[in-house]
Structures are given as C-alpha cells and as structure tokens.
Amino acid sequence: MIRPSFFIEKLKENGIDFFAGVPDSLLKNICAYITDTLPREQNIIAANEGGAMGIAAGYHLATGRIPVVYMQNSGEGNIINPLASLTDKEVYNIPVLLLIGWRGCPGVHDEPQHVKQGKVTTGLLNTMGINYTVLSKDEEQSAKQVAVAVDYMQRTQEVYALVIEKDTFEAYTLQNTIDSGLTMAREEAIESVVRCLQPTAAVVSTTGMISRELFEIRERASQGHEHDFLTVGSMGHASQIALGIALQQPERPVYCFDGDGASIMHMGNMAISASMQPVNYIHVVFNNGAHDSVGGQPTVGLQIDLPAVARAVGYRETFSVDNVEQLTQAVSKAQQLPGPVLIEAKVKKGNRKDLGRPTTTPIQNKKALMAFLKK
C-alpha cells in the first residue's frame, strides 16, 4: 500500500499542491492527510464535484499550475458537464488531475448503489476522452504513474485521471478535528423523530449513515420498513424525492431525513421545494458539520445558518435544536403547521461501531414503499 505522505510528496515534487473535491471512503486516508498537512486554502472541500472542477479551473487560470480534484466515482456524474464544456480540449483545454475512488470495482463486493457505478467508471472516462490509469498499490510504481500523468497534462493541457481501488492507501487518522461541543447523537435524534411520526407518514432518508440508522431503529422497534425510502445513493437528491411524493399525496405527511453534506451538495433543491409550498412536507436536517459516512471530513454545515437559508427561499417555518427535548417539541409544532417546514437538528459526529446496513434490497424497499403509498 501507499503511504499518504509518500503520495502527496510525489505530487509536490511534480509541482502539484492544490486540492478540491468531495471526500470518499476509499480516499479518506489521503483526504485526512491533506487536511492535516496543507493550509485550508489549498484543500477546499467543495459542495459537489462539479463545483470542485470549477474551483480547480479557477486555480489553473490564476496560477498556470495543475490542480487535483478528488471524488468517489459516484461523483463522475457531477463532473460530466464541466469536463465536456469547461476543461475539454475543444473548449478551454484546462489540465486537472482527477483522483477517483473506485467503489463497486468489478469483482469486489460492495453495496448495491455502487455496483452500476463501478461497472461504468472507466467507461465514462473513455466516453469523455479522459486518459487514465489505475493507481498501483506499489509506491515506486505509483510514483512513476504520477510522473507520466503530469508529463501528459503538461504536454497536452488535458485532464488525466488516477482511478483508485480499495486498500490503495495506508491508514491515516485525521488529527485536525474540532469538537463541536454537541451532545445529541444522530441515531438518538432520528429515533426521537421516528417516535413522533404519524401512522400515515412517509420518510425519505438520505444516503449513508442516516438511512442505515433509520433501518436499525425500525428493526429494534419491530416495525416494518414500508414507510421509508432509503436513498442509498443519489447524494443530495433525497429532498426532491420527498417533494415528488408530497406533491402527489398532499394528505399524507412526508418527511425528508437529510444530512448537512447532502443538503449543501445541491442546496438549490431547497428553493424548489419552497417554491412548490407543499403543506405536508417536513425537512429534517441532521447537521454534524461532517461527511460522516466517508471519514468525517468537515462540511460548512455548522458554520452557516441553514434555517435562515430555508426562510430566505420560502420555507414557511424553521427550527434549530440541539437536544432531544427541543427536537421532539419542534416536530410536534411542525406537524401543526402548513409546510414546508425545516428542522435543523444539530448532532455530534460519529456513529456506533456495530452499525449494520439494510438487509433488504433497494428493489424490495421500493416495492414495499409503493404498496404503502397506495393505501
């Protein structure tokens, strides 16, 4: 495996020391090392991967140097537009080094949401005309690959990708962490909201830990899962799935269980939800200021006023709470008000080490929810 320090040093030797991107579980060790060793202005955790490409392009325009954009392969969809209409050699011809975590790599067991993306990861790069190589797990070989990539980008001014498999980088634990001082656990917060749900309520939960925790809460309570749509992929879009349900079934309470990273990733979705004024829509954002599912890299969630954003775009009412008693009261009040309503639940980072994953398949989840929604 490759030491993160070795890899970053080889990039620096080749004149590369600027990073932007969205954290990924396969890249968490390298992302943590970058966070600990580079100034904040040299490692920008972007709202989404397309935004990271824009930041990288701006960096190159200002400096003439090559930037790095890192992402999980699910983020390829978010970079297709800037790859085709910004950095491409037939448009502005801007070199960017992509680090892409290869979740769902064929032949390697992974979660359902990664299987398709894993199959098309390199195919999408081929379609976009992006040269790439799968990064070797041998340090000396990886150093040669970096040198080849940099030479290519300097000669052609084109984008180049390093595709990164599981267990490529040695373990590295993030040291540069800030204690938020929050005490409410996310799972505890989710459970308190679940206890308040009306019998006819539907829940759309975002990707990652929130859906996993919701599933286990239902299991512990010996409840079915037909009320819940577990959005195992499509980060940032759970709120719009919930909106689509809410608009078609205005008599049914519909909740979105969201995360701060997901909400920020496509924040414009909040404006669309508000513009439609769904009276039955409650948007609960569990905000811990971190991308908790992929290594705990920080978001700006606790540095911004999400309720103020929601009010500004047209949510009828907002709440911000940081303990179970306040959260329970906020849900009770929200249920008496016309939506859309946003509840920000500020929670601490982390999760149970023995947290499991849903034991139902996405198709089973969909069919059970659709049967419930017909009632």
XYZ file of C-alpha atoms in Angstrom, residues 45-341:
297
model
C -13.945 20.560 0.329
C -16.497 21.560 -2.281
C -20.287 21.387 -2.153
C -20.221 18.902 -5.039
C -17.781 17.504 -7.569
C -18.842 19.845 -10.364
C -18.148 22.782 -8.065
C -14.725 21.326 -7.303
C -13.970 21.302 -11.048
C -14.896 24.976 -11.219
C -12.589 25.797 -8.297
C -9.803 23.821 -9.944
C -10.296 25.627 -13.256
C -10.131 28.980 -11.496
C -6.941 27.942 -9.727
C -5.316 26.990 -13.027
C -6.392 30.237 -14.700
C -4.852 32.246 -11.872
C -1.616 30.266 -11.474
C -0.999 28.198 -14.601
C -0.446 25.181 -12.334
C -2.187 21.788 -12.265
C -4.818 21.217 -9.544
C -6.195 17.966 -8.137
C -9.909 17.139 -7.860
C -10.764 14.124 -5.680
C -14.064 12.250 -5.531
C -15.862 8.938 -5.229
C -16.723 7.504 -8.641
C -20.384 8.355 -7.960
C -19.274 11.956 -8.421
C -18.387 11.371 -12.063
C -21.955 12.309 -12.934
C -21.477 15.711 -11.315
C -18.319 16.439 -13.332
C -19.500 15.421 -16.786
C -20.780 18.900 -17.602
C -17.603 20.785 -16.632
C -15.484 18.075 -18.245
C -17.338 18.488 -21.526
C -17.993 22.223 -21.535
C -15.165 23.736 -19.460
C -11.942 21.742 -19.246
C -12.204 19.826 -22.558
C -9.501 20.452 -25.163
C -12.138 21.684 -27.628
C -13.314 24.337 -25.164
C -10.789 25.858 -22.679
C -8.275 22.979 -22.553
C -7.578 23.041 -18.790
C -5.460 20.332 -17.123
C -6.809 18.786 -13.898
C -5.624 15.623 -12.157
C -8.612 13.552 -11.038
C -8.365 11.143 -8.089
C -11.373 8.823 -8.355
C -12.216 6.237 -5.697
C -13.414 3.091 -7.475
C -16.359 1.900 -5.376
C -18.089 -1.134 -6.865
C -14.993 -2.213 -8.760
C -15.983 -5.335 -10.744
C -15.073 -8.454 -8.805
C -15.050 -6.653 -5.445
C -18.137 -6.941 -3.204
C -19.756 -3.583 -2.484
C -23.109 -2.044 -1.617
C -25.923 -2.049 -4.241
C -25.666 1.661 -5.022
C -22.037 1.218 -6.098
C -22.413 -1.786 -8.388
C -23.561 0.035 -11.536
C -21.236 2.985 -10.977
C -18.342 0.579 -10.527
C -19.091 -1.071 -13.859
C -19.167 2.209 -15.801
C -16.382 4.119 -14.010
C -13.701 3.641 -16.654
C -16.247 3.563 -19.480
C -17.385 7.079 -18.618
C -13.789 8.267 -18.701
C -13.343 6.651 -22.112
C -16.544 8.268 -23.393
C -15.374 11.679 -22.179
C -11.961 11.185 -23.797
C -10.145 11.252 -20.439
C -6.891 9.339 -20.288
C -6.478 7.397 -17.055
C -4.631 4.652 -15.227
C -5.489 2.517 -12.207
C -3.090 3.622 -9.490
C -0.667 0.898 -8.439
C -0.549 -0.089 -4.759
C 3.249 -0.222 -5.019
C 4.842 3.073 -4.038
C 7.605 3.176 -6.620
C 5.262 2.189 -9.427
C 2.708 4.772 -8.301
C 5.401 7.459 -8.354
C 6.156 6.599 -11.981
C 2.429 6.791 -12.796
C 2.204 10.247 -11.245
C 5.173 11.390 -13.326
C 3.554 10.034 -16.516
C 0.271 11.758 -15.670
C 1.955 15.095 -15.021
C 4.017 14.886 -18.216
C 0.833 14.164 -20.184
C -1.044 17.094 -18.658
C 1.839 19.495 -19.189
C 2.202 18.466 -22.844
C -1.483 18.405 -23.761
C -3.121 20.658 -21.125
C -5.780 17.929 -20.807
C -7.409 16.258 -17.816
C -5.936 12.974 -16.562
C -7.426 10.545 -14.025
C -5.936 8.204 -11.453
C -8.534 5.544 -10.595
C -8.020 4.260 -7.064
C -9.039 0.824 -5.818
C -9.862 -0.238 -2.269
C -6.884 -0.537 0.112
C -4.552 1.502 -2.054
C -3.526 3.888 0.732
C -2.237 3.028 4.184
C -4.381 4.014 7.143
C -4.144 7.587 8.369
C -6.369 9.091 11.056
C -7.469 12.705 10.814
C -5.847 14.722 13.615
C -7.111 18.188 12.764
C -10.593 17.887 14.241
C -12.713 20.437 16.093
C -15.009 19.460 18.939
C -18.378 20.995 18.187
C -19.478 20.638 21.784
C -22.704 19.000 20.652
C -24.011 16.103 22.736
C -27.029 14.703 20.864
C -26.189 11.574 18.861
C -27.624 11.420 15.344
C -29.170 7.986 15.889
C -30.774 9.245 19.105
C -32.154 12.243 17.203
C -33.541 10.108 14.380
C -35.192 7.776 16.878
C -36.872 10.694 18.629
C -38.346 11.916 15.340
C -39.484 8.407 14.397
C -41.393 8.156 17.680
C -43.337 11.285 16.677
C -44.292 10.161 13.172
C -47.959 9.871 12.244
C -49.152 6.377 11.173
C -49.612 7.519 7.565
C -46.291 9.371 7.320
C -43.703 8.520 4.664
C -39.983 9.147 5.148
C -37.297 9.652 2.524
C -33.839 9.329 4.126
C -30.577 10.422 2.562
C -27.599 8.259 1.655
C -25.123 6.996 4.219
C -25.408 6.712 7.979
C -28.859 8.297 8.257
C -30.545 5.571 6.207
C -28.565 2.858 7.993
C -29.564 4.202 11.390
C -33.204 4.601 10.385
C -33.288 0.979 9.232
C -31.895 -0.281 12.532
C -34.264 1.913 14.561
C -37.205 0.292 12.779
C -35.694 -3.142 13.412
C -35.296 -2.502 17.133
C -38.890 -1.325 17.369
C -40.090 -4.399 15.440
C -41.601 -2.082 12.837
C -41.777 -2.667 9.118
C -39.732 -0.621 6.655
C -42.535 0.135 4.214
C -42.879 3.741 5.463
C -39.307 4.575 4.463
C -37.464 5.143 1.211
C -33.775 4.570 1.946
C -31.918 6.626 -0.636
C -28.755 4.551 -0.645
C -27.196 6.608 -3.465
C -28.040 9.878 -5.259
C -26.487 12.078 -2.583
C -28.212 15.446 -2.317
C -31.458 14.398 -4.002
C -33.478 12.873 -1.145
C -35.318 16.153 -0.582
C -36.577 16.157 -4.152
C -37.728 12.542 -3.951
C -39.672 13.536 -0.847
C -41.063 16.585 -2.667
C -42.261 14.413 -5.548
C -44.160 12.180 -3.131
C -45.551 15.092 -1.132
C -46.966 16.862 -4.179
C -48.754 13.747 -5.410
C -50.183 12.804 -1.997
C -50.943 16.137 -0.287
C -52.948 14.496 2.508
C -50.010 12.338 3.613
C -47.269 13.730 5.904
C -43.933 13.399 4.112
C -40.573 13.790 5.839
C -37.107 14.116 4.400
C -34.337 12.941 6.740
C -31.336 14.799 5.331
C -27.692 15.417 6.185
C -25.778 18.673 6.127
C -23.374 17.490 3.418
C -26.235 16.258 1.251
C -28.257 19.448 1.763
C -25.291 21.633 0.848
C -24.367 19.479 -2.161
C -27.494 20.582 -4.027
C -28.750 23.477 -1.921
C -30.821 24.822 -4.806
C -33.225 21.966 -4.167
C -34.417 23.800 -1.064
C -35.570 26.692 -3.242
C -37.561 24.363 -5.481
C -39.199 22.639 -2.517
C -40.155 26.014 -1.057
C -41.491 27.320 -4.363
C -43.998 24.487 -4.545
C -45.260 25.173 -0.996
C -46.099 21.544 -0.102
C -48.176 21.854 3.062
C -47.392 18.258 4.081
C -43.588 18.466 3.835
C -41.189 18.460 6.813
C -37.484 18.610 6.038
C -35.277 17.429 8.933
C -31.551 18.111 8.508
C -29.297 16.221 10.924
C -26.319 18.574 10.977
C -22.983 17.438 12.425
C -20.731 19.535 10.195
C -19.105 16.484 8.655
C -19.172 13.982 5.816
C -19.572 11.282 8.463
C -20.081 8.326 6.098
C -16.750 8.772 4.296
C -14.233 9.576 7.013
C -15.531 12.584 8.918
C -14.097 15.294 6.673
C -15.664 18.671 7.561
C -18.520 20.433 5.815
C -19.509 24.048 6.370
C -22.779 22.838 7.919
C -22.130 24.231 11.396
C -20.634 27.450 10.030
C -23.763 28.546 8.163
C -27.356 29.276 9.153
C -29.383 26.608 7.371
C -32.725 27.792 8.848
C -32.010 31.309 7.547
C -31.345 29.850 4.089
C -34.614 27.944 4.252
C -36.567 31.039 5.287
C -34.907 33.099 2.571
C -36.013 30.680 -0.163
C -39.562 30.397 1.147
C -39.938 27.718 3.832
C -42.910 28.723 5.974
C -41.287 27.891 9.309
C -37.909 26.734 10.618
C -36.490 25.374 13.862
C -32.941 24.765 15.091
C -32.416 22.421 18.039
C -29.561 20.582 19.737
C -31.209 18.215 22.213
C -33.906 15.547 22.144
C -36.445 17.515 24.158
C -36.233 20.510 21.807
C -36.337 18.226 18.772
C -39.465 16.443 19.959
C -41.140 19.788 20.598
C -40.093 21.094 17.178
C -41.532 18.044 15.391
C -44.782 18.373 17.331
C -45.075 22.052 16.382
C -44.150 21.361 12.748
C -46.931 18.797 12.496
C -49.448 21.513 13.353
C -48.133 23.976 10.772
C -48.506 24.146 6.993
C -45.277 23.197 5.234
C -42.724 23.337 4.018
C -41.039 23.327 7.414
